[in-house]
Amino acid sequence: MKGSNQQTYNRVPQLGSSSRCPSINEQPDLPLSESCHDGSRSRTGDSLPDGEFSPHPTISINPLACIRSDESSIREEVCLQGDDFRDECARLPPRASRHQYAWSMIKRILTTNFVDGKGSLHLYRHLCRAGEDPDIDDGGLAMVKLIKLWVLSIIGIMLVHPLARWMDWEIDENYTLQDFVQYDFSIVLLDLLFFFVVGRLYNASCRGIDHLFPWGIFIILGSIYPSIANDFAFLRHSISMYDIMCSWPVPLFIYALALLVTAIVFGVALIRSHHRRNVLRSRIVEAITLLCLFILPYVRSDTFHLHHWFGMWWLGMQSNAPEWWARAFQAFALGSYINGIAVYGRDPILGCGLAFYRSTNLGCEYMECYKGAGNETEYKDFVTPDWRMCNAAALKDVT
């Protein structure tokens, strides 16, 4: 092998030799890669033909001699040539190893959309005979992404619902898929529409949620984690003022503190991303507006209950940076939203207070018992649990 390699080097023109090699541009009929790999013209490594290396004047050949480096784990081709080509050879990328090829295939599998957005849009426009005018008012790729979000989220809810029962997770036994379709379906679509717009899922940085990384993997994690975490006894508590002040154990406070620290680190990274893209001020205004619209009007109520479907839905919208980790949390939040709807239903954050208001406002017959004895025509006031005194007994006295 050493002798063969020595012969190879003897047949290759030395760098810095006085003979000038023609440039690549002077050989348009034979690209560089062909000159290095075509066995009919020149060979690599120890397979050079016998005899001295001499380009034939009548044969279209790029006078490059390529050898194979056996000392590297990556198959590199070293092109030996004149001084004029030293820079060109230095810029030639090395061939990918098997490990690099395998990793590139894995990345392609994880990031390839299951349904091609442009192909779907083309098919839709073809069926509607809309043509291919880029200015046509049909929503374009953004509408395709929204439809993917709707369809995959609804499918996720319909899959997690029976899975939770099969795994014997904590569920609402009375909530069925029929109840979901009849009572929650339309408002879930509105939730997802808001999530789509505020979460910037229409941007080019998000190619739709129908690929494995980060969307598919983290949606699956988010859709099962809340139910798995509920198997730990200290986590079986809600986020309400009464439960926090009166029922939370010490381990749950430690767990909440760890989540708070993680949230602060994540928030700082998100702020830096927004600042780098010069959108920090607009995102702060947006977050404050959403806080005033969806949380502050209700948090003062004693019946306020931050269901995990609501909390993750709100937080997921704020993680609208283009980086993969921001999209990963967004996917996890969407999965947690799917879990909440599938397992318990879309319960209101004001709980029984909202149910009482709607029932009495509509004059539902089942509320007659709440009017009390005699000929009373007015309902008694709704009694809320007192978290300040840890007293919820008043609810039990309602007859």
Coordinates of C-alpha atoms in Angstrom, one line a residue:
M1 CA 0.0 0.0 0.0
K2 CA 2.8 2.4 0.9
G3 CA 4.6 1.7 -2.4
S4 CA 1.4 2.1 -4.4
N5 CA 0.8 5.5 -2.7
Q6 CA 4.3 6.5 -3.4
Q7 CA 3.8 5.8 -7.0
T8 CA 0.6 7.8 -7.0
Y9 CA 2.4 10.8 -5.6
N10 CA 5.1 10.5 -8.2
R11 CA 2.6 10.6 -11.0
V12 CA 0.8 13.7 -9.6
P13 CA 2.1 17.2 -10.6
Q14 CA 3.6 18.9 -7.5
L15 CA 2.0 22.0 -6.0
G16 CA 4.0 25.1 -7.0
S17 CA 5.3 23.5 -10.2
S18 CA 6.2 25.7 -13.0
S19 CA 3.7 24.1 -15.4
R20 CA 0.5 26.0 -15.3
C21 CA -2.8 23.9 -15.2
P22 CA -5.7 25.3 -17.1
S23 CA -8.5 26.7 -14.9
I24 CA -11.8 25.0 -14.4
N25 CA -13.5 27.6 -16.5
E26 CA -11.3 26.6 -19.4
Q27 CA -12.7 23.1 -19.3
P28 CA -16.5 23.6 -19.6
D29 CA -17.0 20.1 -21.1
L30 CA -15.8 18.3 -18.0
P31 CA -16.8 19.4 -14.5
L32 CA -14.4 19.0 -11.6
S33 CA -16.4 16.2 -10.0
E34 CA -16.4 14.2 -13.2
S35 CA -12.6 14.6 -13.6
C36 CA -12.2 13.2 -10.1
H37 CA -14.6 10.3 -10.4
D38 CA -14.7 9.2 -14.0
G39 CA -12.6 6.1 -14.2
S40 CA -12.2 6.5 -18.0
R41 CA -10.2 9.7 -17.5
S42 CA -8.5 9.6 -14.1
R43 CA -8.8 7.4 -11.1
T44 CA -8.6 8.0 -7.4
G45 CA -6.2 6.6 -4.8
D46 CA -4.1 3.6 -5.8
S47 CA -6.0 2.9 -9.0
L48 CA -4.2 5.4 -11.2
P49 CA -3.3 3.8 -14.5
D50 CA 0.3 2.6 -15.0
G51 CA 2.7 5.0 -16.7
E52 CA 3.4 8.6 -16.3
F53 CA 0.5 11.1 -15.8
S54 CA 0.2 13.1 -19.0
P55 CA -3.0 14.7 -20.3
H56 CA -3.6 13.8 -23.8
P57 CA -4.1 16.9 -26.0
T58 CA -6.9 15.4 -28.0
I59 CA -9.0 14.2 -25.0
S60 CA -11.2 16.6 -23.1
I61 CA -9.8 16.2 -19.6
N62 CA -9.3 18.4 -16.7
P63 CA -5.7 17.8 -15.5
L64 CA -6.5 17.1 -11.9
A65 CA -5.3 14.1 -10.1
C66 CA -7.4 13.1 -7.1
I67 CA -6.2 10.7 -4.4
R68 CA -8.1 9.2 -1.5
S69 CA -7.0 10.1 2.0
D70 CA -6.9 6.8 4.0
E71 CA -5.9 8.6 7.3
S72 CA -9.2 10.3 7.8
S73 CA -12.5 8.8 8.9
I74 CA -14.3 11.0 6.4
R75 CA -13.7 10.2 2.8
E76 CA -11.9 13.3 1.5
E77 CA -10.7 13.9 -2.0
V78 CA -7.4 15.8 -2.2
C79 CA -6.9 17.4 -5.5
L80 CA -3.3 18.1 -6.3
Q81 CA -2.7 20.8 -8.9
G82 CA -1.0 24.0 -9.8
D83 CA -0.9 27.2 -7.7
D84 CA -3.8 28.7 -9.6
F85 CA -6.1 26.0 -8.3
R86 CA -5.1 25.9 -4.7
D87 CA -7.9 28.1 -3.5
E88 CA -10.5 26.2 -5.6
C89 CA -9.5 22.9 -4.1
A90 CA -9.5 24.4 -0.6
R91 CA -13.2 25.3 -1.1
L92 CA -14.2 21.8 -2.1
P93 CA -16.5 20.3 0.6
P94 CA -15.4 16.9 2.0
R95 CA -17.7 14.0 1.2
A96 CA -20.1 13.1 4.0
S97 CA -19.4 10.1 6.1
R98 CA -22.0 7.4 6.8
H99 CA -22.8 9.0 10.2
Q100 CA -23.3 12.4 8.5
Y101 CA -25.5 10.9 5.9
A102 CA -27.6 9.1 8.5
W103 CA -28.0 12.3 10.6
S104 CA -29.1 14.2 7.5
M105 CA -31.7 11.6 6.7
I106 CA -33.0 11.7 10.3
K107 CA -33.3 15.5 10.1
R108 CA -35.1 15.2 6.8
I109 CA -37.6 12.7 8.3
L110 CA -38.2 14.8 11.4
T111 CA -38.7 18.1 9.6
T112 CA -40.6 17.0 6.5
N113 CA -44.3 17.9 6.5
F114 CA -46.7 14.9 6.2
V115 CA -48.9 17.0 3.9
D116 CA -47.2 19.4 1.5
G117 CA -48.6 22.8 2.0
K118 CA -48.0 24.1 -1.6
G119 CA -49.3 20.9 -3.1
S120 CA -52.5 21.1 -1.0
L121 CA -53.0 24.7 -2.0
H122 CA -52.4 23.9 -5.7
L123 CA -55.0 21.0 -5.4
Y124 CA -57.5 23.3 -3.7
R125 CA -57.2 26.0 -6.3
H126 CA -57.4 23.4 -9.1
L127 CA -60.6 22.0 -7.7
C128 CA -62.0 25.5 -7.2
R129 CA -60.8 26.5 -10.7
A130 CA -59.1 29.5 -9.1
G131 CA -56.0 29.4 -11.2
E132 CA -52.5 30.1 -9.9
D133 CA -52.8 33.9 -9.4
P134 CA -50.5 34.7 -6.4
D135 CA -52.8 37.7 -5.5
I136 CA -56.0 35.6 -5.3
D137 CA -57.9 36.1 -2.1
D138 CA -58.2 32.6 -0.7
G139 CA -55.9 32.7 2.3
G140 CA -53.0 31.0 0.5
L141 CA -50.5 28.9 2.6
A142 CA -51.7 30.6 5.8
M143 CA -55.1 29.0 5.3
V144 CA -53.6 25.6 4.6
K145 CA -51.6 25.9 7.9
L146 CA -54.7 26.9 9.8
I147 CA -56.7 23.9 8.4
K148 CA -53.8 21.6 9.4
L149 CA -53.9 23.0 13.0
W150 CA -57.7 22.5 13.2
V151 CA -57.7 19.0 11.8
L152 CA -54.7 17.7 13.7
S153 CA -55.9 19.2 17.0
I154 CA -59.4 17.8 16.7
I155 CA -57.9 14.4 15.8
G156 CA -55.7 14.7 18.8
I157 CA -58.6 15.3 21.1
M158 CA -60.5 12.3 19.7
L159 CA -57.4 10.1 20.3
V160 CA -56.5 11.3 23.8
H161 CA -60.1 10.9 25.0
P162 CA -60.2 7.1 24.7
L163 CA -56.5 6.8 25.6
A164 CA -57.1 8.4 29.0
R165 CA -59.9 6.0 29.7
W166 CA -57.8 3.0 28.6
M167 CA -54.8 4.1 30.7
D168 CA -57.2 4.7 33.7
W169 CA -56.1 8.3 34.1
E170 CA -58.2 10.8 36.0
I171 CA -61.0 11.9 33.8
D172 CA -64.5 13.3 33.8
E173 CA -66.5 10.1 33.5
N174 CA -69.6 12.0 32.3
Y175 CA -67.8 13.8 29.4
T176 CA -68.1 12.1 26.1
L177 CA -67.1 12.8 22.5
Q178 CA -70.7 13.6 21.8
D179 CA -70.6 16.3 24.4
F180 CA -67.4 17.6 22.9
V181 CA -69.0 17.9 19.4
Q182 CA -72.2 19.3 20.8
Y183 CA -71.0 21.8 23.3
D184 CA -67.2 22.5 22.8
F185 CA -66.4 21.9 19.2
S186 CA -67.1 25.4 17.8
I187 CA -65.5 27.3 20.7
V188 CA -62.4 25.0 20.4
L189 CA -62.0 26.1 16.8
L190 CA -62.1 29.7 17.9
D191 CA -59.5 29.0 20.6
L192 CA -57.2 27.4 17.9
L193 CA -57.8 30.4 15.6
F194 CA -56.7 32.8 18.2
F195 CA -53.7 30.5 19.0
F196 CA -52.8 30.5 15.3
V197 CA -52.9 34.3 14.9
V198 CA -51.2 35.4 18.2
G199 CA -48.8 32.4 18.0
R200 CA -47.6 33.5 14.5
L201 CA -48.2 30.1 13.1
Y202 CA -48.8 31.7 9.7
N203 CA -45.2 32.9 9.5
A204 CA -42.7 31.4 7.1
S205 CA -40.7 30.2 10.2
C206 CA -43.5 27.8 11.0
R207 CA -44.1 25.4 8.1
G208 CA -47.2 23.9 9.7
I209 CA -47.6 21.5 12.7
D210 CA -47.6 18.3 10.6
H211 CA -44.0 17.3 11.0
L212 CA -42.3 15.4 13.8
F213 CA -39.8 17.9 15.2
P214 CA -40.5 20.0 17.1
W215 CA -44.3 19.9 16.7
G216 CA -45.2 16.2 16.6
I217 CA -42.9 15.1 19.4
F218 CA -43.7 17.9 21.8
I219 CA -47.5 17.8 21.1
I220 CA -47.5 14.1 22.1
L221 CA -45.5 14.9 25.2
G222 CA -47.8 17.7 26.1
S223 CA -50.9 15.6 25.6
I224 CA -49.9 12.9 28.0
Y225 CA -47.8 14.8 30.6
P226 CA -50.6 16.4 32.6
S227 CA -52.3 13.0 33.1
I228 CA -49.1 11.3 34.0
A229 CA -48.2 14.0 36.5
N230 CA -51.6 13.6 38.1
D231 CA -50.5 10.1 39.3
F232 CA -48.3 11.9 41.9
A233 CA -50.5 12.6 44.9
F234 CA -48.9 16.0 45.7
L235 CA -49.8 17.3 42.2
R236 CA -53.5 16.5 42.6
H237 CA -54.4 20.1 43.3
S238 CA -55.8 22.9 41.2
I239 CA -54.6 26.5 40.7
S240 CA -57.2 28.4 42.5
M241 CA -56.9 30.8 45.5
Y242 CA -58.8 28.5 47.8
D243 CA -56.7 25.4 46.9
I244 CA -53.4 27.3 47.0
M245 CA -54.0 28.9 50.4
C246 CA -55.7 26.0 52.0
S247 CA -54.7 22.7 50.4
W248 CA -51.3 22.9 48.6
P249 CA -48.6 20.7 50.3
V250 CA -45.0 21.7 50.7
P251 CA -43.7 19.5 47.8
L252 CA -46.1 21.2 45.4
F253 CA -44.8 24.7 46.4
I254 CA -41.2 23.4 45.6
Y255 CA -42.4 22.0 42.3
A256 CA -44.1 25.3 41.5
L257 CA -40.9 27.2 42.4
A258 CA -38.9 25.0 40.0
L259 CA -41.4 25.7 37.2
L260 CA -41.2 29.4 38.0
V261 CA -37.4 29.4 37.7
T262 CA -37.6 27.5 34.4
A263 CA -40.3 30.0 33.2
I264 CA -38.0 33.0 34.0
V265 CA -35.1 31.5 32.1
F266 CA -37.3 30.8 29.1
G267 CA -38.8 34.2 29.3
V268 CA -35.4 35.9 29.3
A269 CA -34.5 33.9 26.2
L270 CA -37.8 34.9 24.5
I271 CA -37.2 38.5 25.3
R272 CA -33.7 38.4 23.8
S273 CA -35.1 36.8 20.7
H274 CA -37.7 39.5 20.4
H275 CA -35.2 42.2 21.0
R276 CA -32.8 40.9 18.4
R277 CA -35.7 41.0 15.8
N278 CA -36.8 44.5 16.9
V279 CA -40.3 43.4 18.0
L280 CA -39.9 43.4 21.8
R281 CA -42.1 46.5 22.4
S282 CA -44.9 45.2 20.2
R283 CA -44.8 41.8 21.9
I284 CA -44.9 43.4 25.4
V285 CA -47.9 45.5 24.4
E286 CA -49.5 42.4 23.0
A287 CA -48.9 40.3 26.1
I288 CA -50.2 43.0 28.4
T289 CA -53.3 43.3 26.3
L290 CA -54.0 39.6 26.3
L291 CA -53.4 39.6 30.1
C292 CA -56.0 42.3 30.5
L293 CA -58.5 40.6 28.2
F294 CA -58.3 37.0 29.4
I295 CA -57.0 36.8 33.0
L296 CA -57.2 40.0 35.0
P297 CA -61.0 40.4 34.8
Y298 CA -61.5 37.0 36.3
V299 CA -58.6 36.4 38.7
R300 CA -60.3 38.5 41.4
S301 CA -63.3 36.1 41.5
D302 CA -63.3 33.5 44.3
T303 CA -64.4 30.9 41.8
F304 CA -61.5 31.5 39.4
H305 CA -59.9 28.2 38.5
L306 CA -56.9 28.2 36.1
H307 CA -57.6 25.0 34.2
H308 CA -54.5 23.7 32.5
W309 CA -56.1 23.8 29.1
F310 CA -56.5 27.6 29.6
G311 CA -53.1 28.3 31.1
M312 CA -51.2 26.4 28.5
W313 CA -53.3 27.9 25.7
W314 CA -52.5 31.4 26.9
L315 CA -48.8 30.8 27.5
G316 CA -48.4 28.9 24.2
M317 CA -49.5 32.0 22.3
Q318 CA -46.8 34.1 23.9
S319 CA -44.1 31.7 22.7
N320 CA -44.2 33.1 19.2
A321 CA -40.5 33.4 18.4
P322 CA -39.1 31.6 15.3
E323 CA -36.4 29.6 17.2
W324 CA -37.0 25.8 17.5
W325 CA -37.2 25.9 21.3
A326 CA -39.9 28.5 21.2
R327 CA -41.9 26.4 18.7
A328 CA -41.2 23.3 20.9
F329 CA -42.8 24.9 23.9
Q330 CA -45.7 26.1 21.7
A331 CA -46.2 22.5 20.6
F332 CA -46.1 21.3 24.2
A333 CA -48.6 23.9 25.2
L334 CA -50.9 22.9 22.4
G335 CA -50.6 19.2 23.5
S336 CA -51.6 20.2 27.1
Y337 CA -54.6 22.1 25.7
I338 CA -55.6 19.0 23.8
N339 CA -55.2 16.9 27.0
G340 CA -57.4 19.3 29.0
I341 CA -60.2 19.3 26.5
A342 CA -60.1 15.6 25.9
V343 CA -60.0 14.5 29.5
Y344 CA -62.2 17.1 31.3
G345 CA -63.9 19.1 28.6
R346 CA -63.6 22.8 28.1
D347 CA -64.7 23.8 31.7
P348 CA -65.0 27.5 32.3
I349 CA -62.3 29.3 34.3
L350 CA -65.0 30.7 36.6
G351 CA -66.4 27.3 37.3
C352 CA -69.7 27.1 39.2
G353 CA -69.9 30.9 39.3
L354 CA -70.4 31.0 35.6
A355 CA -72.7 28.0 35.6
F356 CA -74.9 29.7 38.3
Y357 CA -75.0 32.9 36.3
R358 CA -76.1 31.3 33.1
S359 CA -78.6 28.9 34.8
T360 CA -80.3 31.7 36.7
N361 CA -80.2 34.1 33.8
L362 CA -81.9 31.6 31.5
G363 CA -84.4 30.7 34.2
C364 CA -83.6 27.0 34.0
E365 CA -86.1 24.8 35.8
Y366 CA -83.6 22.9 37.7
M367 CA -82.7 26.1 39.6
E368 CA -86.1 26.3 41.2
C369 CA -84.7 24.5 44.2
Y370 CA -82.3 27.4 44.7
K371 CA -85.1 29.8 45.3
G372 CA -85.7 28.5 48.8
A373 CA -89.0 27.8 50.6
G374 CA -92.3 29.7 50.2
N375 CA -93.2 31.8 47.2
E376 CA -89.9 33.4 46.6
T377 CA -89.3 34.5 43.1
E378 CA -85.6 35.6 43.4
Y379 CA -82.7 33.2 43.6
K380 CA -80.5 33.3 46.6
D381 CA -77.0 34.8 46.1
F382 CA -74.3 32.4 45.0
V383 CA -72.1 31.4 47.9
T384 CA -68.4 31.2 47.1
P385 CA -65.7 29.4 49.0
D386 CA -63.8 31.7 51.4
W387 CA -60.0 31.1 50.7
R388 CA -59.1 33.7 53.3
M389 CA -60.6 31.6 56.1
C390 CA -60.3 28.3 54.3
N391 CA -64.0 27.8 54.6
A392 CA -66.0 26.1 51.8
A393 CA -68.8 24.8 54.0
A394 CA -71.2 27.4 52.8
L395 CA -71.6 25.5 49.5
K396 CA -72.7 22.4 51.3
D397 CA -75.6 24.3 53.0
V398 CA -77.2 25.1 49.7
T399 CA -80.5 23.3 49.4

